C-alpha cells in the first residue's frame, strides 16, 4: 500500500478514537443533533477499525511464525502459517482500500427513478418500459418498494415518461451509476423488412433528500398548478383537480404528482421530489467543480452521455464507460439480474477514487 494511503488510514483511525471520546462527553450527549451526527460517523468508521485490528493480528501471527523458521521441527508448519498470513493480509489490504474511498452520505437511502423515451418514436417508449421493468425486477429481488408517482404511457406500449420512488436500504448506492442515455438495437415488431433500428431512453437516478437536512424553498419561487388526474384511482379520477404541478421558477424544474387522491398529498410528494432534484443539481455542480473527469455519472449526471447499448440480435450489453465491459447475457439482465454490471461499476468507481486520492 502506498505511504500516502496508509497515512489516510491512520488519520481515519485517529478520528474514530476522537469520536469515541466525544461520544462519552456529557456535553455531546446533551446535544442530541450533534450526538446523532457523531454516532453516524463513528458507525461508518467501525468497519475500518475492525479491519485494521485484523491486520495487526495477521502481522503478529506472521512475525510469530517467522521466529520459528530456525527450528527444523517447526519449519514446515511455520511456512504454512506465513503463507496463510500473507494471503490474509492481501485480502485485508483490498478491504482497507475499499473502506478508504469517501462514502456518499446518500448511499443508504432511496431514490427517484426517472425514465424518458428518447429518439426512436414508439420503439423508444417500448424500450423505456423495458428498462422500467428491468429496474423493478431488480428492486423486487432486493426487497425494495417501488411506487410510481407519474406515468405517461406510449401509444403502442411502454412509457413516454415514468417516474417512481424506490425505497430501500442502500438502494441509491446500488443503482446510482445507471444515469445516462441507454441505447437499444433491435428489430421492432412493426418492422416488416426485418431491419435493426436504434432507439434510446434516458435514465436519471436522483437520491431522495435526507430528511435531516431539508432544503428551504421560497414560496415566491414556486408556481403551483392543479389539474385532473389521468392515472389509476377508480371513480375519483377526472372528477376533482387533485393532481399538482409545481414549477421552480429560478431553475425551471417542473415536478408533477397525481397518484394520490388528495391535492394535499400530491403536493407533499411533488415538493419532496423537487427538493431532491435541487439537492442533486447542487451536488452535481460541486462535483463538476472539483473533478476533471467523471467516467461514471453519479446522480442525474450528464443524461446526454450514452452509457450503455443493449443489442438484441447478439444478446449483448456493452457499458461504454468501462473498457471491456461487455456481457452476452441480455435476456438475464433484462429480467433484473444486474449484479454483474453493478459490481464492475462499483469497482471502477473505487479504483478512480483511489487514483484521485493518490494523485492528491
Coordinates of C-alpha atoms in Angstrom, one line a residue, residues 2-315:
X2 CA 1.3 3.5 -0.9
X3 CA 2.5 5.5 2.1
X4 CA 0.0 8.3 1.3
X5 CA -2.9 5.9 1.5
X6 CA -1.5 4.4 4.7
X7 CA -1.4 7.8 6.3
X8 CA -5.0 8.4 5.3
X9 CA -6.0 5.2 7.1
X10 CA -4.1 6.2 10.2
X11 CA -5.8 9.6 10.2
X12 CA -9.2 7.9 10.0
X13 CA -8.3 5.6 12.8
X14 CA -7.3 8.6 14.9
X15 CA -10.6 10.2 14.1
X16 CA -12.5 7.2 15.3
X17 CA -10.7 7.4 18.6
X18 CA -11.5 11.0 18.9
X19 CA -15.2 10.3 18.1
X20 CA -15.2 7.6 20.9
X21 CA -14.0 10.3 23.4
X22 CA -16.5 12.8 22.1
X23 CA -19.5 10.4 22.4
X24 CA -18.7 9.8 26.0
X25 CA -18.6 13.5 26.8
X26 CA -21.7 14.7 28.7
X27 CA -21.8 17.9 26.6
X28 CA -22.1 15.8 23.4
X29 CA -24.8 13.6 24.9
X30 CA -26.9 16.6 25.9
X31 CA -26.8 17.9 22.3
X32 CA -28.9 15.2 20.5
X33 CA -28.4 16.5 17.0
X34 CA -24.6 16.5 17.4
X35 CA -24.7 13.2 19.2
X36 CA -26.6 11.6 16.3
X37 CA -24.3 13.0 13.7
X38 CA -21.1 11.9 15.5
X39 CA -22.7 8.4 16.1
X40 CA -23.3 8.0 12.4
X41 CA -19.7 9.0 11.7
X42 CA -18.5 6.6 14.3
X43 CA -20.5 3.7 12.9
X44 CA -19.2 4.4 9.4
X45 CA -15.6 4.2 10.7
X46 CA -16.2 1.0 12.7
X47 CA -15.5 -1.4 9.8
X48 CA -12.2 0.3 9.1
X49 CA -11.2 0.0 12.8
X50 CA -12.1 -3.7 12.7
X51 CA -10.1 -4.3 9.5
X52 CA -7.1 -2.5 11.0
X53 CA -7.3 -4.7 14.1
X54 CA -7.4 -7.8 12.0
X55 CA -4.4 -6.6 10.0
X56 CA -2.4 -6.0 13.2
X57 CA -3.3 -9.5 14.3
X58 CA -2.3 -11.0 11.0
X59 CA 1.1 -9.2 11.1
X60 CA 1.7 -10.5 14.7
X61 CA 0.8 -14.0 13.5
X62 CA 3.3 -13.7 10.6
X63 CA 6.1 -12.5 12.8
X64 CA 5.5 -15.3 15.3
X65 CA 5.6 -17.8 12.5
X66 CA 8.9 -16.3 11.2
X67 CA 10.5 -16.7 14.5
X68 CA 10.0 -20.4 14.2
X69 CA 11.8 -20.8 10.8
X70 CA 15.1 -21.6 12.5
X71 CA 13.5 -24.6 14.3
X72 CA 13.9 -27.6 12.0
X73 CA 10.9 -29.4 13.6
X74 CA 8.6 -26.4 13.3
X75 CA 9.8 -25.0 9.9
X76 CA 7.2 -26.7 7.7
X77 CA 4.3 -25.5 10.0
X78 CA 5.8 -22.0 10.2
X79 CA 6.0 -21.7 6.4
X80 CA 2.3 -22.7 6.1
X81 CA 1.3 -20.1 8.7
X82 CA 3.3 -17.4 7.0
X83 CA 1.6 -18.2 3.6
X84 CA -1.8 -18.1 5.3
X85 CA -0.9 -14.8 7.0
X86 CA 0.3 -13.3 3.7
X87 CA -3.0 -14.3 2.0
X88 CA -5.0 -12.8 4.8
X89 CA -3.0 -9.6 4.7
X90 CA -3.5 -9.2 0.9
X91 CA -7.3 -9.6 1.4
X92 CA -7.3 -7.1 4.3
X93 CA -5.4 -4.6 2.2
X94 CA -8.1 -4.8 -0.5
X95 CA -10.8 -4.3 2.1
X96 CA -9.0 -1.3 3.7
X97 CA -8.5 0.3 0.3
X98 CA -12.2 0.0 -0.4
X99 CA -13.0 1.5 3.0
X100 CA -10.7 4.4 2.3
X101 CA -12.9 5.6 -0.6
X102 CA -15.0 8.5 0.6
X103 CA -18.5 7.4 1.3
X104 CA -21.5 9.2 -0.2
X105 CA -23.8 10.1 2.7
X106 CA -26.8 9.5 0.4
X107 CA -25.9 5.9 -0.3
X108 CA -28.0 4.4 2.5
X109 CA -31.3 5.9 1.2
X110 CA -33.7 5.5 -1.7
X111 CA -34.0 7.5 -4.9
X112 CA -36.3 8.7 -7.6
X113 CA -36.1 6.7 -10.9
X114 CA -37.0 8.8 -14.0
X115 CA -37.1 7.1 -17.4
X116 CA -38.0 9.1 -20.5
X117 CA -38.2 7.9 -24.1
X118 CA -35.7 9.5 -26.4
X119 CA -35.1 9.1 -30.1
X120 CA -37.0 6.3 -31.8
X121 CA -40.7 7.2 -31.5
X122 CA -42.9 4.3 -30.4
X123 CA -39.9 1.9 -30.1
X124 CA -38.2 4.3 -27.7
X125 CA -41.3 4.3 -25.5
X126 CA -41.4 0.5 -25.5
X127 CA -37.7 0.4 -24.6
X128 CA -38.4 2.8 -21.7
X129 CA -41.0 0.3 -20.5
X130 CA -38.5 -2.5 -20.8
X131 CA -36.0 -0.5 -18.7
X132 CA -38.6 0.2 -16.0
X133 CA -39.5 -3.5 -15.8
X134 CA -35.8 -4.3 -15.5
X135 CA -35.2 -2.0 -12.6
X136 CA -38.5 -3.0 -11.0
X137 CA -37.5 -6.7 -11.1
X138 CA -34.1 -5.8 -9.6
X139 CA -35.8 -3.8 -6.8
X140 CA -38.1 -6.7 -6.1
X141 CA -35.2 -9.1 -5.7
X142 CA -33.6 -6.6 -3.2
X143 CA -36.8 -6.3 -1.2
X144 CA -37.2 -2.6 -2.1
X145 CA -40.5 -0.8 -2.5
X146 CA -41.3 0.8 -5.9
X147 CA -44.1 3.4 -6.1
X148 CA -45.0 5.0 -9.4
X149 CA -45.5 8.8 -8.9
X150 CA -46.4 9.7 -12.5
X151 CA -46.5 7.9 -15.9
X152 CA -47.3 8.9 -19.5
X153 CA -47.9 5.6 -21.5
X154 CA -46.8 5.2 -25.0
X155 CA -49.3 4.7 -27.8
X156 CA -48.1 1.2 -28.5
X157 CA -46.8 0.2 -25.1
X158 CA -44.2 1.3 -22.7
X159 CA -43.9 4.9 -21.5
X160 CA -43.1 8.2 -22.9
X161 CA -42.1 9.1 -19.3
X162 CA -42.4 7.3 -16.0
X163 CA -41.2 8.5 -12.5
X164 CA -41.1 6.2 -9.5
X165 CA -39.9 6.4 -5.9
X166 CA -37.7 3.5 -4.9
X167 CA -37.3 3.0 -1.2
X168 CA -34.9 0.5 0.3
X169 CA -31.7 0.3 2.4
X170 CA -28.7 1.1 0.2
X171 CA -30.8 1.5 -2.9
X172 CA -29.1 4.6 -4.2
X173 CA -25.6 3.1 -3.6
X174 CA -26.5 0.1 -5.9
X175 CA -28.1 2.0 -8.8
X176 CA -26.5 5.5 -8.8
X177 CA -24.4 4.7 -11.8
X178 CA -27.4 4.0 -14.1
X179 CA -28.0 7.6 -15.0
X180 CA -27.5 8.5 -18.7
X181 CA -28.7 7.5 -22.1
X182 CA -29.4 3.8 -22.7
X183 CA -29.5 2.7 -26.4
X184 CA -31.2 -0.3 -27.8
X185 CA -30.6 -2.0 -31.1
X186 CA -33.3 -4.5 -32.3
X187 CA -35.9 -5.2 -34.9
X188 CA -39.2 -3.5 -33.9
X189 CA -42.3 -5.6 -34.0
X190 CA -43.7 -3.1 -36.6
X191 CA -40.7 -3.5 -38.9
X192 CA -41.8 -5.7 -41.8
X193 CA -38.4 -5.7 -43.5
X194 CA -36.5 -7.1 -40.5
X195 CA -34.2 -4.1 -40.3
X196 CA -32.5 -3.3 -37.0
X197 CA -33.5 0.0 -35.5
X198 CA -31.6 2.1 -32.9
X199 CA -33.7 3.8 -30.2
X200 CA -32.8 5.4 -26.9
X201 CA -34.2 6.3 -23.5
X202 CA -32.7 8.4 -20.7
X203 CA -32.5 7.3 -17.1
X204 CA -32.0 9.5 -14.1
X205 CA -31.3 8.3 -10.5
X206 CA -31.9 11.1 -8.1
X207 CA -31.3 10.4 -4.3
X208 CA -34.2 11.2 -2.0
X209 CA -33.3 14.1 0.1
X210 CA -32.0 13.4 3.7
X211 CA -34.9 14.3 6.0
X212 CA -32.5 15.8 8.4
X213 CA -31.3 18.4 6.0
X214 CA -34.3 20.0 4.3
X215 CA -33.8 22.5 1.5
X216 CA -35.7 25.7 2.2
X217 CA -37.8 26.9 -0.7
X218 CA -39.1 30.5 -1.1
X219 CA -42.9 30.2 -1.9
X220 CA -42.4 33.2 -4.3
X221 CA -40.2 31.0 -6.4
X222 CA -42.9 28.4 -6.9
X223 CA -45.7 28.3 -9.5
X224 CA -48.3 25.7 -8.4
X225 CA -50.9 24.4 -10.9
X226 CA -53.7 21.9 -10.3
X227 CA -55.2 19.6 -12.9
X228 CA -57.3 16.4 -13.1
X229 CA -55.5 13.1 -12.6
X230 CA -55.3 10.8 -15.5
X231 CA -53.9 7.7 -13.8
X232 CA -55.4 4.9 -11.6
X233 CA -57.9 5.9 -8.9
X234 CA -61.3 4.4 -9.8
X235 CA -64.3 6.7 -9.8
X236 CA -62.2 9.5 -8.2
X237 CA -60.2 10.0 -11.4
X238 CA -61.0 13.1 -13.5
X239 CA -63.7 14.3 -11.1
X240 CA -61.5 16.7 -9.0
X241 CA -58.4 18.8 -9.6
X242 CA -56.3 16.8 -7.2
X243 CA -53.1 16.5 -9.4
X244 CA -50.3 19.0 -8.7
X245 CA -47.7 20.6 -11.0
X246 CA -45.0 22.7 -9.3
X247 CA -42.6 24.8 -11.3
X248 CA -39.4 26.1 -9.6
X249 CA -39.0 29.5 -11.4
X250 CA -35.3 30.1 -10.7
X251 CA -34.2 26.7 -12.1
X252 CA -37.1 25.9 -14.4
X253 CA -37.5 22.5 -12.8
X254 CA -41.0 21.1 -13.1
X255 CA -42.5 18.2 -11.0
X256 CA -45.9 16.6 -11.0
X257 CA -47.8 14.2 -8.7
X258 CA -51.2 12.7 -9.5
X259 CA -51.2 9.3 -7.8
X260 CA -52.8 10.4 -4.5
X261 CA -56.5 11.2 -4.1
X262 CA -56.0 14.4 -2.2
X263 CA -54.4 17.5 -3.5
X264 CA -52.5 18.0 -0.3
X265 CA -50.9 14.5 -0.5
X266 CA -49.9 15.1 -4.1
X267 CA -48.4 18.5 -3.2
X268 CA -46.3 16.9 -0.4
X269 CA -45.0 14.3 -2.9
X270 CA -44.2 16.9 -5.5
X271 CA -42.4 19.1 -3.0
X272 CA -40.3 16.2 -1.8
X273 CA -39.2 15.3 -5.3
X274 CA -38.5 19.0 -6.1
X275 CA -36.2 19.3 -3.1
X276 CA -34.4 16.1 -4.1
X277 CA -33.9 17.4 -7.6
X278 CA -32.5 20.7 -6.4
X279 CA -30.2 19.0 -3.9
X280 CA -28.9 16.7 -6.7
X281 CA -28.3 19.7 -9.0
X282 CA -26.2 21.3 -6.3
X283 CA -24.3 18.1 -5.7
X284 CA -23.5 17.8 -9.4
X285 CA -22.4 21.4 -9.5
X286 CA -19.9 20.8 -6.6
X287 CA -18.7 17.6 -8.1
X288 CA -18.1 19.2 -11.5
X289 CA -16.1 22.0 -9.9
X290 CA -13.8 19.6 -8.1
X291 CA -13.3 16.8 -10.6
X292 CA -11.7 17.0 -14.0
X293 CA -13.2 13.7 -15.3
X294 CA -16.1 11.6 -14.0
X295 CA -16.3 8.5 -16.1
X296 CA -19.2 7.2 -14.0
X297 CA -22.0 9.6 -13.9
X298 CA -23.4 9.9 -10.4
X299 CA -26.9 11.2 -9.7
X300 CA -28.6 13.0 -12.5
X301 CA -25.1 13.5 -14.1
X302 CA -24.9 14.1 -17.8
X303 CA -28.0 12.4 -19.1
X304 CA -26.9 13.1 -22.7
X305 CA -24.0 10.7 -22.3
X306 CA -24.5 7.3 -24.0
X307 CA -23.6 4.9 -21.2
X308 CA -24.9 1.5 -22.4
X309 CA -26.1 -0.4 -25.5
X310 CA -28.5 -3.3 -25.5
X311 CA -28.0 -5.3 -28.7
X312 CA -30.8 -7.8 -29.1
X313 CA -29.5 -9.7 -32.2
X314 CA -26.3 -10.5 -30.5
X315 CA -27.7 -10.8 -27.0

